[in-house]
Amino acid sequence: MSPAPATPAELHADAVVADTHNDLLMAVAARPPERWASFFRERWLPQLREGGVDLQVLPVFIDGQHRPEGALRQTLRMIECAHTLAEGNADEVRLCLDGAQIDEALAEDRIALVLALESMPGLDASVELLPTMHRLGVRVASIAHWGRTPLADGSGEDATGSRLTAAGVAAVQEMERLGMIFDVSHLGASGVEHVLELANRPVMATHSSARALRDHHRNLTDDQIRGVAATGGVVCVNFLAAFLSDDPAAFTVDRLVDHIAHVAAVAGIDHVGLGPDFIREVLRDVTPPCCEYGPSGLDVMASVPGLDGPAGLPLVTEALDKHGFAEEEIVKILGDNVLRLFRAELGKPV
């Protein structure tokens, strides 16, 4: 007699759950340094545990008040914040440099943290600083956000049709040499095409949804999704409501699963993951009441009900099960695909 299938709750609890984009470092680093470890433990650790998160990518994003003059200082400050919160919560988390360290953390029931750079404004065209970032623990990086950088144009500048600059090409090559995974999220369409031409190692999209379902420049086309998969990489679907639909009535978990299912159909089940981009709480925490955050015309504060933070992640497993994904497929989507990529690529120089 075969055993009864696992319930969604049991499946979620047993799976490795990987979140490849949560800007929580912005909120933690906004506190005084002596509060970094305790604030993380009080505010974020309970949410990660409730959501069953086992592997968390921590992007270093530098907002406008620090760019350009203070970008490098804030980059270093946020990296130090990540090390400090990890050291101050060593019983619960570990900052990991490679796949072996991730496996050790998981075996000890600690959350594996992986440092990432989002857009790298602190480096600009100084590609020679990438080894420094690698020494400090960075293992994933992108080279553009919404606008133009010395390395490439972000998707908000798609009208330029720009490919990577010479420094951008050098950055791709240096990241591959170091064993640092290239992240195509936020990169302009021509830049993504250029990276896929250059790539000799897997690339990933840490937080991008499907453009076929929501025609927004931040989402990936089917050709781009196939291209990432062809490198051996993973497309991790963004949960931000405005990237799932232009109709607020469709800001639902089912719509999110539509995007996941589309990426799986286009790329293959081995090449899809979760990149939630839980930004709502972070922005409320760090944005002064007088100010607004986000690109014009995009409501970055809108969220899928129940999915405004990591504690809601079990809802995704429930929805995947309801959609008809098999147990082994759900396990791959939740984290096994990202775990496979990180085991194979993180911190492995060539």
mmCIF file of C-alpha atoms in Angstrom:
data_model
loop_
_atom_site.group_PDB
_atom_site.id
_atom_site.type_symbol
_atom_site.label_atom_id
_atom_site.label_comp_id
_atom_site.label_asym_id
_atom_site.label_seq_id
_atom_site.Cartn_x
_atom_site.Cartn_y
_atom_site.Cartn_z
ATOM 1 C CA MET A 1 0.000 0.000 0.000
ATOM 2 C CA SER A 2 1.542 3.289 -1.104
ATOM 3 C CA PRO A 3 1.819 6.088 1.453
ATOM 4 C CA ALA A 4 -0.673 8.924 1.330
ATOM 5 C CA PRO A 5 0.580 11.993 -0.536
ATOM 6 C CA ALA A 6 1.967 14.760 1.619
ATOM 7 C CA THR A 7 -0.283 17.680 2.411
ATOM 8 C CA PRO A 8 0.868 21.077 1.105
ATOM 9 C CA ALA A 9 1.869 22.040 4.653
ATOM 10 C CA GLU A 10 3.937 18.864 5.064
ATOM 11 C CA LEU A 11 5.488 19.316 1.625
ATOM 12 C CA HIS A 12 6.458 22.902 2.411
ATOM 13 C CA ALA A 13 7.954 21.935 5.771
ATOM 14 C CA ASP A 14 10.048 19.142 4.234
ATOM 15 C CA ALA A 15 11.230 21.046 1.153
ATOM 16 C CA VAL A 16 14.214 23.359 0.875
ATOM 17 C CA VAL A 17 12.628 26.779 0.353
ATOM 18 C CA ALA A 18 14.864 29.327 -1.401
ATOM 19 C CA ASP A 19 14.017 33.037 -1.689
ATOM 20 C CA THR A 20 16.404 34.685 -4.134
ATOM 21 C CA HIS A 21 15.448 38.313 -3.463
ATOM 22 C CA ASN A 22 14.489 39.989 -0.186
ATOM 23 C CA ASP A 23 15.706 43.544 0.441
ATOM 24 C CA LEU A 24 15.604 43.133 4.221
ATOM 25 C CA LEU A 25 19.226 44.328 4.472
ATOM 26 C CA MET A 26 17.985 47.832 3.617
ATOM 27 C CA ALA A 27 15.767 47.813 6.715
ATOM 28 C CA VAL A 28 18.365 46.249 8.996
ATOM 29 C CA ALA A 29 21.184 48.558 7.866
ATOM 30 C CA ALA A 30 18.962 51.604 8.511
ATOM 31 C CA ARG A 31 19.342 50.884 12.246
ATOM 32 C CA PRO A 32 22.411 51.770 14.301
ATOM 33 C CA PRO A 33 25.110 49.093 13.946
ATOM 34 C CA GLU A 34 24.674 47.927 17.526
ATOM 35 C CA ARG A 35 21.062 47.031 16.639
ATOM 36 C CA TRP A 36 21.726 45.133 13.409
ATOM 37 C CA ALA A 37 21.845 41.617 14.870
ATOM 38 C CA SER A 38 19.024 42.113 17.376
ATOM 39 C CA PHE A 39 16.748 43.900 14.911
ATOM 40 C CA PHE A 40 17.140 41.051 12.413
ATOM 41 C CA ARG A 41 16.368 38.534 15.152
ATOM 42 C CA GLU A 42 13.296 40.433 16.328
ATOM 43 C CA ARG A 43 11.785 41.564 13.026
ATOM 44 C CA TRP A 44 12.932 39.291 10.200
ATOM 45 C CA LEU A 45 14.019 35.948 11.609
ATOM 46 C CA PRO A 46 10.500 35.054 12.857
ATOM 47 C CA GLN A 47 9.062 35.801 9.411
ATOM 48 C CA LEU A 48 11.675 33.686 7.649
ATOM 49 C CA ARG A 49 11.064 30.794 10.039
ATOM 50 C CA GLU A 50 7.285 31.065 9.709
ATOM 51 C CA GLY A 51 7.627 31.009 5.933
ATOM 52 C CA GLY A 52 9.909 27.985 6.056
ATOM 53 C CA VAL A 53 12.769 29.816 4.331
ATOM 54 C CA ASP A 54 15.948 27.707 4.279
ATOM 55 C CA LEU A 55 18.035 29.665 1.775
ATOM 56 C CA GLN A 56 17.877 33.462 1.574
ATOM 57 C CA VAL A 57 19.693 35.645 -0.951
ATOM 58 C CA LEU A 58 20.400 39.076 0.557
ATOM 59 C CA PRO A 59 20.790 41.771 -2.116
ATOM 60 C CA VAL A 60 22.758 44.920 -1.386
ATOM 61 C CA PHE A 61 20.658 47.661 -2.973
ATOM 62 C CA ILE A 62 21.788 51.278 -2.763
ATOM 63 C CA ASP A 63 18.907 53.732 -2.914
ATOM 64 C CA GLY A 64 19.010 57.210 -4.396
ATOM 65 C CA GLN A 65 20.105 59.145 -1.300
ATOM 66 C CA HIS A 66 23.488 57.385 -1.394
ATOM 67 C CA ARG A 67 24.155 57.601 -5.142
ATOM 68 C CA PRO A 68 26.589 58.382 -6.570
ATOM 69 C CA GLU A 69 28.972 59.809 -3.978
ATOM 70 C CA GLY A 70 28.125 57.537 -1.063
ATOM 71 C CA ALA A 71 27.378 54.355 -2.987
ATOM 72 C CA LEU A 72 30.598 52.502 -2.214
ATOM 73 C CA ARG A 73 30.462 53.431 1.468
ATOM 74 C CA GLN A 74 26.855 52.242 1.741
ATOM 75 C CA THR A 75 27.709 49.060 -0.171
ATOM 76 C CA LEU A 76 30.436 48.269 2.343
ATOM 77 C CA ARG A 77 28.162 49.234 5.236
ATOM 78 C CA MET A 78 25.440 46.842 4.078
ATOM 79 C CA ILE A 79 27.935 44.026 3.534
ATOM 80 C CA GLU A 80 29.216 44.593 7.065
ATOM 81 C CA CYS A 81 25.600 44.579 8.249
ATOM 82 C CA ALA A 82 25.095 41.137 6.674
ATOM 83 C CA HIS A 83 28.199 39.754 8.387
ATOM 84 C CA THR A 84 27.189 41.305 11.699
ATOM 85 C CA LEU A 85 23.632 39.958 11.686
ATOM 86 C CA ALA A 86 24.954 36.512 10.716
ATOM 87 C CA GLU A 87 27.571 36.499 13.460
ATOM 88 C CA GLY A 88 25.078 37.794 16.022
ATOM 89 C CA ASN A 89 22.562 35.080 15.124
ATOM 90 C CA ALA A 90 24.964 32.215 14.447
ATOM 91 C CA ASP A 91 22.601 29.746 16.120
ATOM 92 C CA GLU A 92 19.969 30.503 13.454
ATOM 93 C CA VAL A 93 21.724 31.622 10.247
ATOM 94 C CA ARG A 94 25.011 31.288 8.388
ATOM 95 C CA LEU A 95 26.480 33.507 5.688
ATOM 96 C CA CYS A 96 27.542 30.975 3.057
ATOM 97 C CA LEU A 97 30.275 31.223 0.434
ATOM 98 C CA ASP A 98 29.685 28.010 -1.520
ATOM 99 C CA GLY A 99 27.405 25.024 -1.904
ATOM 100 C CA ALA A 100 29.156 22.986 0.766
ATOM 101 C CA GLN A 101 28.558 25.702 3.357
ATOM 102 C CA ILE A 102 24.906 25.918 2.306
ATOM 103 C CA ASP A 103 24.533 22.161 2.815
ATOM 104 C CA GLU A 104 26.201 22.404 6.234
ATOM 105 C CA ALA A 105 23.841 25.208 7.271
ATOM 106 C CA LEU A 106 20.795 23.256 6.129
ATOM 107 C CA ALA A 107 21.972 20.135 7.971
ATOM 108 C CA GLU A 108 22.238 22.230 11.154
ATOM 109 C CA ASP A 109 18.752 23.718 10.637
ATOM 110 C CA ARG A 110 20.257 27.147 10.064
ATOM 111 C CA ILE A 111 19.091 29.482 7.320
ATOM 112 C CA ALA A 112 21.747 29.759 4.617
ATOM 113 C CA LEU A 113 22.349 33.399 3.647
ATOM 114 C CA VAL A 114 23.960 34.365 0.328
ATOM 115 C CA LEU A 115 25.148 37.906 -0.384
ATOM 116 C CA ALA A 116 24.283 39.618 -3.682
ATOM 117 C CA LEU A 117 24.891 43.005 -5.278
ATOM 118 C CA GLU A 118 21.999 44.684 -7.065
ATOM 119 C CA SER A 119 23.235 46.981 -9.836
ATOM 120 C CA MET A 120 26.679 47.606 -8.225
ATOM 121 C CA PRO A 121 26.585 51.442 -8.152
ATOM 122 C CA GLY A 122 29.406 51.402 -5.609
ATOM 123 C CA LEU A 123 31.750 49.884 -8.180
ATOM 124 C CA ASP A 124 30.708 51.743 -11.333
ATOM 125 C CA ALA A 125 33.205 50.703 -14.049
ATOM 126 C CA SER A 126 35.872 49.550 -11.564
ATOM 127 C CA VAL A 127 35.672 45.881 -12.471
ATOM 128 C CA GLU A 128 38.942 45.339 -10.597
ATOM 129 C CA LEU A 129 36.900 45.671 -7.367
ATOM 130 C CA LEU A 130 34.842 42.559 -8.096
ATOM 131 C CA PRO A 131 37.483 40.313 -6.476
ATOM 132 C CA THR A 132 37.245 42.553 -3.405
ATOM 133 C CA MET A 133 33.487 42.013 -3.308
ATOM 134 C CA HIS A 134 34.059 38.286 -3.722
ATOM 135 C CA ARG A 135 36.498 38.281 -0.780
ATOM 136 C CA LEU A 136 33.829 40.025 1.294
ATOM 137 C CA GLY A 137 31.375 37.227 0.541
ATOM 138 C CA VAL A 138 29.353 38.405 -2.474
ATOM 139 C CA ARG A 139 28.325 35.482 -4.677
ATOM 140 C CA VAL A 140 25.561 36.879 -6.948
ATOM 141 C CA ALA A 141 25.452 40.239 -8.770
ATOM 142 C CA SER A 142 23.579 42.283 -11.356
ATOM 143 C CA ILE A 143 24.955 45.297 -13.209
ATOM 144 C CA ALA A 144 21.930 47.575 -13.718
ATOM 145 C CA HIS A 145 18.673 48.603 -12.064
ATOM 146 C CA TRP A 146 16.055 50.838 -13.718
ATOM 147 C CA GLY A 147 18.382 53.292 -15.411
ATOM 148 C CA ARG A 148 21.809 53.600 -16.996
ATOM 149 C CA THR A 149 25.052 52.512 -15.329
ATOM 150 C CA PRO A 150 28.668 52.498 -16.539
ATOM 151 C CA LEU A 151 28.214 48.761 -17.210
ATOM 152 C CA ALA A 152 24.815 48.526 -18.927
ATOM 153 C CA ASP A 153 21.325 49.968 -19.223
ATOM 154 C CA GLY A 154 18.493 48.820 -16.997
ATOM 155 C CA SER A 155 15.155 47.785 -18.461
ATOM 156 C CA GLY A 156 13.764 51.292 -17.950
ATOM 157 C CA GLU A 157 16.115 52.422 -20.741
ATOM 158 C CA ASP A 158 15.087 49.751 -23.262
ATOM 159 C CA ALA A 159 14.395 52.409 -25.904
ATOM 160 C CA THR A 160 18.143 52.961 -26.234
ATOM 161 C CA GLY A 161 18.691 49.397 -27.484
ATOM 162 C CA SER A 162 22.023 49.387 -25.647
ATOM 163 C CA ARG A 163 24.153 46.336 -25.088
ATOM 164 C CA LEU A 164 26.781 46.038 -22.360
ATOM 165 C CA THR A 165 29.627 48.532 -22.283
ATOM 166 C CA ALA A 166 33.215 47.288 -22.508
ATOM 167 C CA ALA A 167 33.352 47.430 -18.710
ATOM 168 C CA GLY A 168 30.112 45.447 -18.543
ATOM 169 C CA VAL A 169 31.574 42.722 -20.740
ATOM 170 C CA ALA A 170 34.652 42.641 -18.514
ATOM 171 C CA ALA A 171 32.380 42.355 -15.460
ATOM 172 C CA VAL A 172 30.645 39.274 -16.891
ATOM 173 C CA GLN A 173 33.987 37.658 -17.604
ATOM 174 C CA GLU A 174 35.390 38.478 -14.167
ATOM 175 C CA MET A 175 32.295 37.206 -12.390
ATOM 176 C CA GLU A 176 32.554 33.932 -14.263
ATOM 177 C CA ARG A 177 36.226 33.658 -13.342
ATOM 178 C CA LEU A 178 35.449 34.215 -9.669
ATOM 179 C CA GLY A 179 32.465 31.893 -9.416
ATOM 180 C CA MET A 180 29.980 34.731 -8.905
ATOM 181 C CA ILE A 181 26.585 34.130 -10.540
ATOM 182 C CA PHE A 182 25.389 36.808 -12.969
ATOM 183 C CA ASP A 183 21.840 38.065 -12.357
ATOM 184 C CA VAL A 184 19.933 39.357 -15.421
ATOM 185 C CA SER A 185 16.994 40.812 -13.458
ATOM 186 C CA HIS A 186 16.553 44.544 -14.176
ATOM 187 C CA LEU A 187 18.888 44.393 -17.181
ATOM 188 C CA GLY A 188 17.632 45.933 -20.428
ATOM 189 C CA ALA A 189 16.456 43.639 -23.224
ATOM 190 C CA SER A 190 19.513 44.155 -25.433
ATOM 191 C CA GLY A 191 21.746 43.699 -22.399
ATOM 192 C CA VAL A 192 20.115 40.369 -21.547
ATOM 193 C CA GLU A 193 20.661 39.223 -25.133
ATOM 194 C CA HIS A 194 24.302 40.307 -24.915
ATOM 195 C CA VAL A 195 24.880 38.478 -21.618
ATOM 196 C CA LEU A 196 23.358 35.291 -23.026
ATOM 197 C CA GLU A 197 25.745 35.543 -25.978
ATOM 198 C CA LEU A 198 28.724 35.962 -23.651
ATOM 199 C CA ALA A 199 27.827 33.470 -20.923
ATOM 200 C CA ASN A 200 30.027 30.423 -20.463
ATOM 201 C CA ARG A 201 28.526 29.600 -17.069
ATOM 202 C CA PRO A 202 24.912 29.558 -15.821
ATOM 203 C CA VAL A 203 23.172 32.877 -15.237
ATOM 204 C CA MET A 204 20.006 33.474 -13.245
ATOM 205 C CA ALA A 205 17.153 35.938 -12.875
ATOM 206 C CA THR A 206 16.711 36.488 -9.148
ATOM 207 C CA HIS A 207 13.354 38.281 -9.389
ATOM 208 C CA SER A 208 11.666 38.429 -12.797
ATOM 209 C CA SER A 209 8.201 37.385 -13.980
ATOM 210 C CA ALA A 210 6.862 36.433 -17.428
ATOM 211 C CA ARG A 211 6.355 39.176 -19.986
ATOM 212 C CA ALA A 212 3.966 36.972 -21.968
ATOM 213 C CA LEU A 213 1.511 37.304 -19.064
ATOM 214 C CA ARG A 214 2.268 40.907 -18.049
ATOM 215 C CA ASP A 215 3.796 43.161 -20.682
ATOM 216 C CA HIS A 216 6.208 45.148 -18.539
ATOM 217 C CA HIS A 217 9.847 45.783 -19.337
ATOM 218 C CA ARG A 218 10.919 44.333 -15.969
ATOM 219 C CA ASN A 219 9.591 40.929 -16.978
ATOM 220 C CA LEU A 220 11.379 38.427 -19.223
ATOM 221 C CA THR A 221 10.235 37.402 -22.686
ATOM 222 C CA ASP A 222 9.925 33.730 -23.553
ATOM 223 C CA ASP A 223 13.137 33.916 -25.604
ATOM 224 C CA GLN A 224 14.974 35.401 -22.623
ATOM 225 C CA ILE A 225 13.555 32.731 -20.308
ATOM 226 C CA ARG A 226 14.679 30.001 -22.710
ATOM 227 C CA GLY A 227 18.081 31.662 -22.948
ATOM 228 C CA VAL A 228 18.610 31.638 -19.173
ATOM 229 C CA ALA A 229 17.570 27.983 -19.054
ATOM 230 C CA ALA A 230 19.957 27.127 -21.892
ATOM 231 C CA THR A 231 22.887 28.290 -19.743
ATOM 232 C CA GLY A 232 21.758 25.929 -16.979
ATOM 233 C CA GLY A 233 20.381 28.796 -14.918
ATOM 234 C CA VAL A 234 17.120 29.480 -13.085
ATOM 235 C CA VAL A 235 14.404 32.121 -13.536
ATOM 236 C CA CYS A 236 13.013 33.034 -10.104
ATOM 237 C CA VAL A 237 9.549 34.540 -10.366
ATOM 238 C CA ASN A 238 8.871 37.952 -8.819
ATOM 239 C CA PHE A 239 5.793 38.202 -6.545
ATOM 240 C CA LEU A 240 5.404 41.992 -6.862
ATOM 241 C CA ALA A 241 1.749 42.484 -7.802
ATOM 242 C CA ALA A 242 2.387 45.129 -10.450
ATOM 243 C CA PHE A 243 4.593 42.687 -12.366
ATOM 244 C CA LEU A 244 1.950 39.946 -12.310
ATOM 245 C CA SER A 245 -0.922 41.898 -13.859
ATOM 246 C CA ASP A 246 -2.053 45.405 -14.735
ATOM 247 C CA ASP A 247 -5.462 44.596 -13.203
ATOM 248 C CA PRO A 248 -5.615 44.910 -9.398
ATOM 249 C CA ALA A 249 -8.406 42.320 -9.383
ATOM 250 C CA ALA A 250 -5.799 39.799 -10.582
ATOM 251 C CA PHE A 251 -3.339 40.451 -7.752
ATOM 252 C CA THR A 252 -3.788 36.892 -6.502
ATOM 253 C CA VAL A 253 -1.741 33.836 -5.580
ATOM 254 C CA ASP A 254 -3.317 32.030 -8.531
ATOM 255 C CA ARG A 255 -1.997 34.712 -10.879
ATOM 256 C CA LEU A 256 1.469 34.268 -9.383
ATOM 257 C CA VAL A 257 1.212 30.524 -10.035
ATOM 258 C CA ASP A 258 0.232 31.310 -13.635
ATOM 259 C CA HIS A 259 3.603 33.045 -14.020
ATOM 260 C CA ILE A 260 5.446 30.153 -12.357
ATOM 261 C CA ALA A 261 3.643 27.661 -14.603
ATOM 262 C CA HIS A 262 4.456 29.722 -17.691
ATOM 263 C CA VAL A 263 8.163 29.886 -16.855
ATOM 264 C CA ALA A 264 8.153 26.142 -16.156
ATOM 265 C CA ALA A 265 6.472 25.452 -19.493
ATOM 266 C CA VAL A 266 8.927 27.639 -21.419
ATOM 267 C CA ALA A 267 12.171 26.883 -19.571
ATOM 268 C CA GLY A 268 11.465 23.421 -18.168
ATOM 269 C CA ILE A 269 10.622 22.468 -14.603
ATOM 270 C CA ASP A 270 14.333 22.387 -13.667
ATOM 271 C CA HIS A 271 14.760 26.099 -14.364
ATOM 272 C CA VAL A 272 12.123 27.919 -12.292
ATOM 273 C CA GLY A 273 12.299 29.214 -8.726
ATOM 274 C CA LEU A 274 10.967 31.881 -6.369
ATOM 275 C CA GLY A 275 12.228 35.481 -6.242
ATOM 276 C CA PRO A 276 9.535 37.152 -4.122
ATOM 277 C CA ASP A 277 10.932 40.714 -3.805
ATOM 278 C CA PHE A 278 9.105 41.322 -0.510
ATOM 279 C CA ILE A 279 9.616 45.086 -0.620
ATOM 280 C CA ARG A 280 6.465 46.489 1.025
ATOM 281 C CA GLU A 281 7.588 46.253 4.662
ATOM 282 C CA VAL A 282 11.105 47.393 3.780
ATOM 283 C CA LEU A 283 9.866 50.524 1.999
ATOM 284 C CA ARG A 284 7.473 51.387 4.805
ATOM 285 C CA ASP A 285 10.394 51.040 7.174
ATOM 286 C CA VAL A 286 12.972 53.146 5.323
ATOM 287 C CA THR A 287 10.968 55.693 3.296
ATOM 288 C CA PRO A 288 10.209 58.983 5.120
ATOM 289 C CA PRO A 289 6.490 59.857 5.343
ATOM 290 C CA CYS A 290 7.051 62.893 3.166
ATOM 291 C CA CYS A 291 8.372 60.873 0.250
ATOM 292 C CA GLU A 292 7.319 58.357 -2.357
ATOM 293 C CA TYR A 293 9.402 55.475 -3.656
ATOM 294 C CA GLY A 294 9.377 53.726 -6.974
ATOM 295 C CA PRO A 295 9.233 54.442 -10.703
ATOM 296 C CA SER A 296 6.453 56.646 -11.973
ATOM 297 C CA GLY A 297 3.297 54.766 -12.859
ATOM 298 C CA LEU A 298 4.168 51.600 -10.902
ATOM 299 C CA ASP A 299 2.647 50.865 -7.511
ATOM 300 C CA VAL A 300 5.482 49.028 -5.786
ATOM 301 C CA MET A 301 3.514 48.967 -2.533
ATOM 302 C CA ALA A 302 0.740 46.792 -3.980
ATOM 303 C CA SER A 303 1.061 43.171 -2.936
ATOM 304 C CA VAL A 304 -0.714 39.873 -3.400
ATOM 305 C CA PRO A 305 -2.976 39.339 -0.353
ATOM 306 C CA GLY A 306 -1.189 37.083 2.096
ATOM 307 C CA LEU A 307 2.129 37.505 0.284
ATOM 308 C CA ASP A 308 3.450 40.805 1.599
ATOM 309 C CA GLY A 309 6.247 39.023 3.481
ATOM 310 C CA PRO A 310 8.049 35.694 3.810
ATOM 311 C CA ALA A 311 5.595 34.298 6.368
ATOM 312 C CA GLY A 312 3.106 33.832 3.518
ATOM 313 C CA LEU A 313 5.256 31.475 1.447
ATOM 314 C CA PRO A 314 3.288 28.328 2.441
ATOM 315 C CA LEU A 315 0.383 29.830 0.460
ATOM 316 C CA VAL A 316 2.469 29.394 -2.687
ATOM 317 C CA THR A 317 2.991 25.699 -2.014
ATOM 318 C CA GLU A 318 -0.742 25.290 -1.432
ATOM 319 C CA ALA A 319 -1.506 27.073 -4.710
ATOM 320 C CA LEU A 320 1.056 25.038 -6.656
ATOM 321 C CA ASP A 321 -0.528 21.862 -5.337
ATOM 322 C CA LYS A 322 -3.988 23.120 -6.255
ATOM 323 C CA HIS A 323 -2.745 23.978 -9.745
ATOM 324 C CA GLY A 324 -1.778 20.337 -10.293
ATOM 325 C CA PHE A 325 2.000 20.363 -9.967
ATOM 326 C CA ALA A 326 3.400 17.018 -8.807
ATOM 327 C CA GLU A 327 5.182 16.847 -5.444
ATOM 328 C CA GLU A 328 8.612 16.488 -7.050
ATOM 329 C CA GLU A 329 7.895 19.519 -9.262
ATOM 330 C CA ILE A 330 6.834 21.644 -6.300
ATOM 331 C CA VAL A 331 10.020 20.730 -4.434
ATOM 332 C CA LYS A 332 12.088 21.854 -7.429
ATOM 333 C CA ILE A 333 10.217 25.172 -7.687
ATOM 334 C CA LEU A 334 10.413 25.899 -3.962
ATOM 335 C CA GLY A 335 14.175 25.609 -3.800
ATOM 336 C CA ASP A 336 15.823 22.509 -5.232
ATOM 337 C CA ASN A 337 16.517 24.180 -8.582
ATOM 338 C CA VAL A 338 18.277 27.124 -6.939
ATOM 339 C CA LEU A 339 20.082 24.788 -4.545
ATOM 340 C CA ARG A 340 21.358 22.731 -7.480
ATOM 341 C CA LEU A 341 22.645 25.875 -9.197
ATOM 342 C CA PHE A 342 24.342 27.204 -6.075
ATOM 343 C CA ARG A 343 25.973 23.852 -5.296
ATOM 344 C CA ALA A 344 27.421 23.737 -8.785
ATOM 345 C CA GLU A 345 28.486 27.356 -9.205
ATOM 346 C CA LEU A 346 28.902 29.417 -6.031
ATOM 347 C CA GLY A 347 32.465 30.369 -5.234
ATOM 348 C CA LYS A 348 33.985 28.001 -7.785
ATOM 349 C CA PRO A 349 36.599 29.902 -9.797
ATOM 350 C CA VAL A 350 37.773 28.923 -13.269
#
